Amino acid sequence: SVMAYVARQRMKQACSLLLESSVSVEQVRMRCGYATSGVFIKAFIRHYGVSPTQYRHTPGEEIGSDN
């Protein structure tokens, strides 16, 4: 669906920002269009199985799916 595609794109953008910049998780959340930190973190965990902070500090091959 279109909504699923948009969600995947937002997660990809979040991952890029987390790994390739030093901006805060809060800044990543805002740049990716999530209204609140809670919504962003829950969506990220649902998608990757770890929090945004854990993702940033864990090599990519140790993270769950990168849909």
XYZ file of C-alpha atoms in Angstrom:
67
model
C 0.000 0.000 0.000
C 0.991 3.616 -0.313
C 1.044 4.061 3.450
C 3.404 1.095 3.884
C 5.692 2.511 1.200
C 5.780 5.913 2.911
C 6.521 4.268 6.269
C 9.428 2.304 4.742
C 10.846 5.435 3.146
C 10.650 7.322 6.441
C 12.467 4.472 8.207
C 15.183 4.414 5.537
C 15.666 8.156 5.967
C 15.814 7.743 9.743
C 18.458 5.023 9.431
C 20.575 7.145 7.131
C 20.410 10.088 9.514
C 21.214 7.913 12.528
C 24.237 6.299 10.890
C 25.595 9.142 8.776
C 25.123 12.175 11.002
C 25.453 13.220 14.600
C 22.007 14.789 14.889
C 19.964 13.775 17.917
C 17.259 11.129 17.772
C 14.783 13.958 18.368
C 16.097 15.795 15.287
C 15.878 12.574 13.263
C 12.281 12.185 14.413
C 11.378 15.693 13.317
C 13.188 15.453 9.970
C 11.350 12.213 9.186
C 7.958 13.746 9.943
C 6.944 11.955 13.132
C 4.704 14.016 15.411
C 6.042 12.686 18.710
C 9.063 10.796 20.007
C 6.844 7.991 21.257
C 5.307 7.379 17.840
C 8.727 7.467 16.161
C 10.394 5.115 18.635
C 7.509 2.613 18.554
C 7.510 2.615 14.742
C 11.287 2.194 14.642
C 11.245 -0.706 17.101
C 8.389 -2.348 15.201
C 10.368 -2.064 11.963
C 13.909 -2.909 13.153
C 13.469 -4.609 16.530
C 15.697 -2.093 18.344
C 15.436 1.528 19.414
C 16.927 4.305 17.275
C 19.736 4.748 19.823
C 20.552 1.039 19.799
C 20.509 1.060 15.996
C 22.975 3.938 15.899
C 25.421 2.080 18.168
C 25.106 -1.401 16.632
C 26.736 -2.492 13.382
C 24.108 -2.962 10.653
C 24.676 -6.680 10.223
C 23.596 -7.283 13.832
C 20.240 -5.528 13.359
C 17.056 -7.337 12.368
C 15.361 -6.668 9.038
C 16.099 -3.601 6.962
C 12.847 -3.701 4.994
